[in-house]
Short mmCIF file of C-alpha atoms in Angstrom, two decimals:
data_model
loop_
_atom_site.label_atom_id
_atom_site.label_comp_id
_atom_site.label_asym_id
_atom_site.label_seq_id
_atom_site.Cartn_x
_atom_site.Cartn_y
_atom_site.Cartn_z
CA MET J 1 -0.09 0.00 -0.13
CA HIS J 2 1.22 3.48 -0.95
CA LYS J 3 1.65 5.86 1.94
CA PHE J 4 -0.14 8.82 0.39
CA SER J 5 -2.76 8.78 -2.49
CA VAL J 6 -5.00 11.36 -4.07
CA ALA J 7 -8.55 10.22 -3.63
CA PRO J 8 -10.90 9.20 -6.59
CA MET J 9 -13.25 12.35 -7.09
CA MET J 10 -16.09 12.28 -9.55
CA ASP J 11 -15.81 14.94 -12.35
CA TRP J 12 -12.23 16.03 -11.04
CA THR J 13 -9.69 13.49 -11.15
CA ASP J 14 -9.62 12.88 -14.82
CA ARG J 15 -6.27 12.46 -16.80
CA HIS J 16 -5.58 16.08 -16.99
CA CYS J 17 -5.99 16.73 -13.47
CA ARG J 18 -3.86 13.60 -12.83
CA TYR J 19 -1.19 14.78 -15.10
CA PHE J 20 -0.90 18.00 -13.21
CA HIS J 21 -1.00 16.37 -9.70
CA ARG J 22 1.94 14.43 -10.87
CA LEU J 23 4.06 17.57 -11.78
CA LEU J 24 3.82 18.26 -8.10
CA SER J 25 4.74 14.83 -6.72
CA VAL J 26 6.75 11.94 -8.05
CA GLU J 27 5.81 9.60 -5.28
CA VAL J 28 2.15 10.15 -4.84
CA GLN J 29 -0.16 7.27 -5.86
CA LEU J 30 -2.91 8.71 -8.18
CA TRP J 31 -6.49 7.38 -8.79
CA THR J 32 -8.93 7.70 -11.46
CA GLU J 33 -12.67 8.96 -10.94
CA MET J 34 -14.87 5.81 -10.53
CA VAL J 35 -15.55 4.06 -13.77
CA THR J 36 -18.14 1.51 -13.95
CA ALA J 37 -17.51 -1.96 -15.15
CA LYS J 38 -20.42 -1.72 -17.65
CA ALA J 39 -19.07 1.56 -19.29
CA ILE J 40 -15.75 -0.02 -19.70
CA LEU J 41 -17.13 -3.32 -21.26
CA HIS J 42 -19.54 -1.27 -23.67
CA GLY J 43 -18.46 2.10 -24.00
CA ASP J 44 -15.32 4.05 -25.25
CA LYS J 45 -12.55 2.40 -23.50
CA GLY J 46 -10.01 5.00 -24.89
CA ARG J 47 -11.85 7.92 -23.46
CA LEU J 48 -12.34 6.16 -20.11
CA LEU J 49 -9.07 4.64 -19.68
CA ASP J 50 -6.32 6.47 -21.56
CA PHE J 51 -3.63 8.20 -19.38
CA GLU J 52 0.03 9.45 -19.58
CA ALA J 53 2.79 7.18 -18.94
CA GLY J 54 4.13 9.62 -16.45
CA GLU J 55 0.99 9.11 -14.10
CA HIS J 56 2.22 5.77 -12.63
CA PRO J 57 1.71 4.68 -10.16
CA LEU J 58 -2.07 4.85 -10.96
CA VAL J 59 -5.05 3.03 -9.82
CA LEU J 60 -8.45 2.40 -11.68
CA GLN J 61 -11.37 2.36 -9.45
CA LEU J 62 -14.33 0.16 -10.87
CA GLY J 63 -17.97 0.76 -9.87
CA GLY J 64 -19.99 -2.44 -10.11
CA GLY J 65 -21.50 -5.41 -8.18
CA ASP J 66 -21.39 -8.10 -10.81
CA PRO J 67 -18.41 -10.47 -10.28
CA GLY J 68 -18.33 -11.45 -13.92
CA GLU J 69 -18.51 -8.12 -15.23
CA MET J 70 -15.94 -6.87 -12.59
CA ALA J 71 -13.52 -9.50 -13.79
CA GLN J 72 -13.76 -8.46 -17.29
CA ALA J 73 -13.30 -5.12 -16.52
CA ALA J 74 -10.26 -5.75 -14.27
CA ARG J 75 -8.77 -7.67 -17.22
CA VAL J 76 -9.21 -4.75 -19.44
CA ALA J 77 -7.41 -2.47 -16.87
CA GLN J 78 -4.51 -4.99 -16.56
CA VAL J 79 -4.17 -4.73 -20.28
CA TRP J 80 -4.44 -0.92 -20.39
CA GLY J 81 -1.28 -0.69 -18.01
CA TYR J 82 -3.06 0.17 -14.52
CA ASP J 83 -0.89 -0.83 -11.53
CA GLU J 84 -4.08 -1.67 -9.32
CA VAL J 85 -7.74 -1.92 -9.57
CA ASN J 86 -9.92 -0.80 -6.84
CA ILE J 87 -13.64 -1.75 -5.90
CA ASN J 88 -15.81 1.32 -4.86
CA VAL J 89 -17.69 0.47 -1.76
CA GLY J 90 -17.98 3.64 -0.52
CA CYS J 91 -20.09 6.00 -2.78
CA PRO J 92 -23.46 6.98 -1.81
CA SER J 93 -24.85 8.66 -4.92
CA ASP J 94 -28.24 8.02 -6.57
CA ARG J 95 -26.28 6.55 -9.24
CA VAL J 96 -24.81 3.67 -7.30
CA ARG J 97 -28.21 3.02 -5.22
CA SER J 98 -29.91 2.48 -8.61
CA GLY J 99 -27.22 0.28 -9.82
CA ASN J 100 -26.77 -1.50 -6.46
CA PHE J 101 -23.12 -1.03 -6.12
CA GLY J 102 -20.70 1.58 -4.23
CA ALA J 103 -21.91 2.13 -0.58
CA CYS J 104 -24.87 -0.32 -0.90
CA LEU J 105 -22.15 -3.36 -1.21
CA MET J 106 -21.28 -2.85 2.42
CA GLN J 107 -24.52 -4.36 3.15
CA THR J 108 -23.38 -7.75 1.23
CA PRO J 109 -19.90 -8.39 2.17
CA GLU J 110 -20.04 -11.86 0.61
CA VAL J 111 -20.99 -10.04 -2.96
CA VAL J 112 -17.88 -7.75 -2.75
CA ALA J 113 -15.82 -11.07 -1.70
CA GLN J 114 -17.03 -12.80 -4.77
CA CYS J 115 -16.09 -9.99 -6.77
CA VAL J 116 -12.55 -9.84 -5.47
CA ASP J 117 -12.39 -13.45 -6.11
CA ALA J 118 -13.34 -13.29 -9.47
CA MET J 119 -11.15 -10.32 -10.27
CA ARG J 120 -8.20 -11.91 -8.66
CA GLN J 121 -8.46 -14.86 -10.92
CA GLY J 122 -8.29 -12.76 -13.87
CA VAL J 123 -5.25 -10.37 -13.36
CA ASP J 124 -2.10 -10.28 -11.78
CA ILE J 125 -2.36 -6.54 -10.30
CA PRO J 126 -3.48 -6.12 -6.97
CA VAL J 127 -7.37 -5.81 -6.22
CA THR J 128 -8.27 -3.49 -3.50
CA VAL J 129 -11.23 -2.09 -1.64
CA LYS J 130 -12.29 1.45 -0.75
CA SER J 131 -15.33 1.42 1.79
CA ARG J 132 -16.96 3.41 4.52
CA ILE J 133 -16.84 2.40 8.12
CA GLY J 134 -20.48 1.63 7.91
CA VAL J 135 -23.79 2.37 6.12
CA ASP J 136 -27.26 3.09 7.38
CA ALA J 137 -28.09 0.88 10.03
CA ARG J 138 -25.06 -1.33 9.50
CA ASP J 139 -22.82 0.92 11.48
CA SER J 140 -21.18 -1.00 14.30
CA TYR J 141 -17.83 -1.82 14.60
CA GLU J 142 -18.45 -5.60 14.64
CA GLU J 143 -20.14 -5.29 11.39
CA LEU J 144 -17.05 -3.30 9.76
CA VAL J 145 -14.96 -6.03 11.24
CA GLU J 146 -17.04 -8.67 9.58
CA PHE J 147 -17.16 -6.96 6.37
CA VAL J 148 -13.29 -6.55 5.98
CA GLY J 149 -12.81 -10.05 7.31
CA VAL J 150 -15.03 -11.59 4.74
CA VAL J 151 -13.67 -9.48 1.70
CA ALA J 152 -9.98 -10.33 2.99
CA GLN J 153 -10.74 -14.06 2.99
CA ALA J 154 -11.35 -13.58 -0.69
CA GLY J 155 -7.86 -12.51 -1.12
CA CYS J 156 -8.03 -8.60 -0.89
CA GLU J 157 -4.94 -7.31 0.97
CA ASP J 158 -5.38 -3.60 1.20
CA PHE J 159 -8.27 -1.45 2.35
CA VAL J 160 -8.69 2.18 2.11
CA ILE J 161 -11.40 3.29 4.69
CA HIS J 162 -13.47 6.74 4.51
CA ALA J 163 -13.81 7.13 8.39
CA ARG J 164 -17.56 8.09 7.84
CA LYS J 165 -20.50 6.17 7.63
CA ALA J 166 -22.57 6.67 4.48
CA TRP J 167 -26.41 7.28 4.49
CA LEU J 168 -28.03 5.96 1.34
CA GLN J 169 -31.25 7.94 2.19
CA GLY J 170 -31.42 11.51 3.59
CA LEU J 171 -28.35 12.83 2.81
CA SER J 172 -26.79 13.97 -0.63
CA PRO J 173 -23.41 12.79 -1.74
CA LYS J 174 -22.01 16.25 -0.85
CA GLU J 175 -23.60 16.00 2.81
CA ASN J 176 -22.33 12.42 2.97
CA ARG J 177 -18.66 13.96 2.71
CA SER J 178 -19.29 15.84 5.78
CA VAL J 179 -22.25 15.27 8.17
CA PRO J 180 -21.55 11.82 9.18
CA PRO J 181 -18.91 12.43 12.15
CA LEU J 182 -15.36 11.28 11.41
CA ASN J 183 -14.21 8.17 13.56
CA TYR J 184 -10.53 7.59 12.86
CA GLU J 185 -10.30 5.56 15.90
CA TRP J 186 -12.19 2.56 14.16
CA VAL J 187 -9.82 2.87 11.13
CA TYR J 188 -6.65 2.71 13.68
CA GLN J 189 -8.25 -0.48 15.48
CA LEU J 190 -9.05 -2.19 12.08
CA LYS J 191 -5.39 -1.76 11.57
CA ARG J 192 -4.45 -3.40 15.26
CA ASP J 193 -7.18 -6.14 14.52
CA PHE J 194 -5.77 -7.12 11.02
CA PRO J 195 -2.28 -6.32 11.33
CA ALA J 196 -1.34 -8.29 8.11
CA LEU J 197 -3.52 -6.28 5.98
CA GLY J 198 -2.86 -2.86 4.56
CA ILE J 199 -5.12 -0.22 5.93
CA GLY J 200 -5.36 3.20 4.77
CA ILE J 201 -7.43 5.93 5.84
CA ASN J 202 -9.45 9.07 4.31
CA GLY J 203 -11.58 11.65 5.28
CA GLY J 204 -11.43 15.14 6.49
CA ILE J 205 -7.62 15.03 6.38
CA MET J 206 -6.46 18.64 5.13
CA THR J 207 -2.65 18.85 5.51
CA VAL J 208 0.41 16.47 4.66
CA GLU J 209 1.45 17.07 8.24
CA SER J 210 -1.73 15.70 9.56
CA ALA J 211 -1.31 12.80 7.14
CA LYS J 212 1.88 12.10 8.77
CA GLY J 213 0.28 11.79 11.97
CA HIS J 214 -2.23 9.38 10.82
CA LEU J 215 0.98 7.02 9.41
CA ALA J 216 1.81 6.41 12.77
CA SER J 217 -1.37 4.05 13.22
CA VAL J 218 -2.23 3.13 9.63
CA ASP J 219 -0.23 2.31 6.34
CA GLY J 220 -1.71 4.81 3.90
CA VAL J 221 -3.43 8.23 3.90
CA MET J 222 -5.70 9.71 1.17
CA LEU J 223 -6.38 13.19 0.79
CA GLY J 224 -9.35 14.49 -1.67
CA ARG J 225 -10.71 17.92 -1.62
CA ALA J 226 -7.91 19.56 0.16
CA VAL J 227 -5.43 18.33 -2.63
CA TYR J 228 -8.05 19.51 -5.37
CA HIS J 229 -8.40 22.97 -3.86
CA GLN J 230 -4.94 23.64 -2.63
CA PRO J 231 -2.56 21.28 -5.13
CA TYR J 232 0.51 22.78 -4.13
CA LEU J 233 0.41 20.85 -0.83
CA LEU J 234 1.39 17.79 -2.93
CA SER J 235 4.81 19.30 -3.46
CA GLU J 236 5.45 18.51 0.31
CA VAL J 237 4.72 14.79 -0.08
CA ASP J 238 7.91 13.46 -1.47
CA VAL J 239 10.10 15.14 1.32
CA MET J 240 7.66 14.88 4.22
CA ILE J 241 6.24 11.38 3.66
CA TYR J 242 8.73 9.66 1.47
CA GLN J 243 11.84 11.22 2.99
CA LYS J 244 13.20 12.04 -0.68
CA LYS J 245 15.99 14.64 -0.63
CA THR J 246 14.71 16.27 -3.62
CA ALA J 247 14.23 20.09 -4.12
CA VAL J 248 10.60 21.32 -3.93
CA VAL J 249 9.28 22.23 -7.32
CA SER J 250 8.18 25.76 -7.46
CA ARG J 251 4.51 26.91 -8.62
CA GLU J 252 6.19 28.74 -11.78
CA GLN J 253 8.03 25.27 -12.67
CA VAL J 254 4.63 23.34 -12.34
CA LEU J 255 2.93 25.75 -14.28
CA LEU J 256 5.34 26.23 -17.16
CA ARG J 257 5.34 22.22 -17.60
CA PHE J 258 1.46 22.13 -17.57
CA ILE J 259 1.55 24.95 -20.45
CA GLU J 260 3.47 22.58 -22.45
CA TYR J 261 1.07 19.84 -21.86
CA MET J 262 -1.84 21.93 -22.62
CA LYS J 263 -0.36 22.92 -25.93
CA ASN J 264 0.08 19.32 -26.90
CA GLN J 265 -3.55 18.50 -25.87
CA GLN J 266 -4.95 21.48 -27.60
CA GLY J 267 -3.35 20.08 -30.59
CA GLN J 268 -5.47 17.00 -30.36
CA GLY J 269 -8.62 19.00 -29.93
CA VAL J 270 -9.17 19.13 -26.13
CA PRO J 271 -10.82 22.49 -24.76
CA ILE J 272 -8.26 24.51 -22.82
CA ARG J 273 -11.02 24.95 -20.08
CA SER J 274 -11.11 21.26 -19.31
CA MET J 275 -7.60 21.42 -18.29
CA THR J 276 -7.28 24.93 -16.61
CA ARG J 277 -10.08 24.07 -14.36
CA HIS J 278 -7.86 21.92 -12.43
CA ILE J 279 -5.17 24.62 -11.58
CA LEU J 280 -7.50 27.36 -10.13
CA GLY J 281 -6.07 26.63 -6.70
CA LEU J 282 -2.41 26.52 -7.61
CA TYR J 283 -1.80 29.72 -5.89
CA HIS J 284 -4.01 29.44 -3.08
CA GLY J 285 -2.92 31.20 -0.05
CA GLN J 286 -0.64 33.46 -2.14
CA PRO J 287 -1.11 37.23 -2.38
CA ASN J 288 -2.05 36.99 -6.13
CA ALA J 289 -4.30 34.04 -5.77
CA LYS J 290 -7.40 35.98 -6.81
CA LYS J 291 -5.96 37.39 -9.67
CA PHE J 292 -4.91 34.14 -10.89
CA ARG J 293 -8.20 32.70 -10.69
CA ARG J 294 -9.78 35.52 -12.52
CA LEU J 295 -7.10 35.09 -15.35
CA LEU J 296 -8.83 31.55 -15.70
CA SER J 297 -12.23 32.47 -15.20
CA GLY J 298 -12.86 35.33 -17.79
CA LYS J 299 -14.85 35.00 -20.89
CA THR J 300 -11.63 33.64 -22.89
CA VAL J 301 -8.78 31.84 -21.49
CA GLU J 302 -5.57 31.34 -23.83
CA LEU J 303 -2.19 29.82 -22.95
CA ALA J 304 -0.70 33.41 -23.66
CA HIS J 305 -2.64 34.66 -20.67
CA LEU J 306 -0.52 32.01 -18.64
CA TYR J 307 2.67 33.07 -20.27
CA THR J 308 2.03 36.91 -19.23
CA TRP J 309 1.07 35.58 -15.81
CA LEU J 310 4.63 33.94 -15.39
CA ASP J 311 6.18 37.13 -16.34
CA PHE J 312 4.18 38.99 -13.94
CA VAL J 313 4.90 36.46 -10.98
CA THR J 314 8.77 36.60 -11.98
CA GLU J 315 8.79 40.37 -11.73
CA GLU J 316 6.82 40.33 -8.19
CA ASN J 317 9.22 37.89 -6.97
#
């Protein structure tokens, strides 16, 4: 299990976002958005799965609850070059409720175990699970232990646990990310109860420093929205988490490299806003942060504007 990863976030962690994040950290593990097994089997595989070679280590998160479909999708993931495939057992959206996957699967650990078993038989890459600590009325620590135990018996060795329960009724997906209280201690206890498993923690972690603190009790830490809104915090990861003796990359170095990437992508027909939207927070906390965001939020956005910005920042410094 990797010590530090960026959480899968729907509509956010697409290939452009991941490329940007990789410019900030060499070591951090990156995850795709959740992609359903059905979409992979019946949709445009290139659009859904393509990535840049530099994104490794990279995890494909799958949504689904049919062992046969999940196994087929996992095989596609391995052929496509992913380093790991993860089963989403934590998303509480209407979409997963109607399809009976995501957080719904916490109610049926035997189905998750069947998916893990079928997937492991078809691939050599790790098959992992990301879940909540509970769902609806199934929210005791004993039930969480039962879930992990059943799935682990099927061969899953790594679990990332969002330290909140999920409500399938009564809370929106956004509310499910903040309203149910955090319970880090249950995740720590899971590691004590299952010392041979890799246990990662997710939920409400806002800084690399606090992530480092969690690593005293678990094997891995995952940050999501904190990274998306304040991406430059990833520049601390290689040194603070992985003890690499490397120079911290500057915001300007990252921006210049991302501009070159955007040039290439524009040449392939990718709209510039689909890329610049991911870098809005690059100057978060800096004196000119609002000016940078306005630059990327105007009626027209051009790469020339970003070169002008780099000249401006260089003069300011």
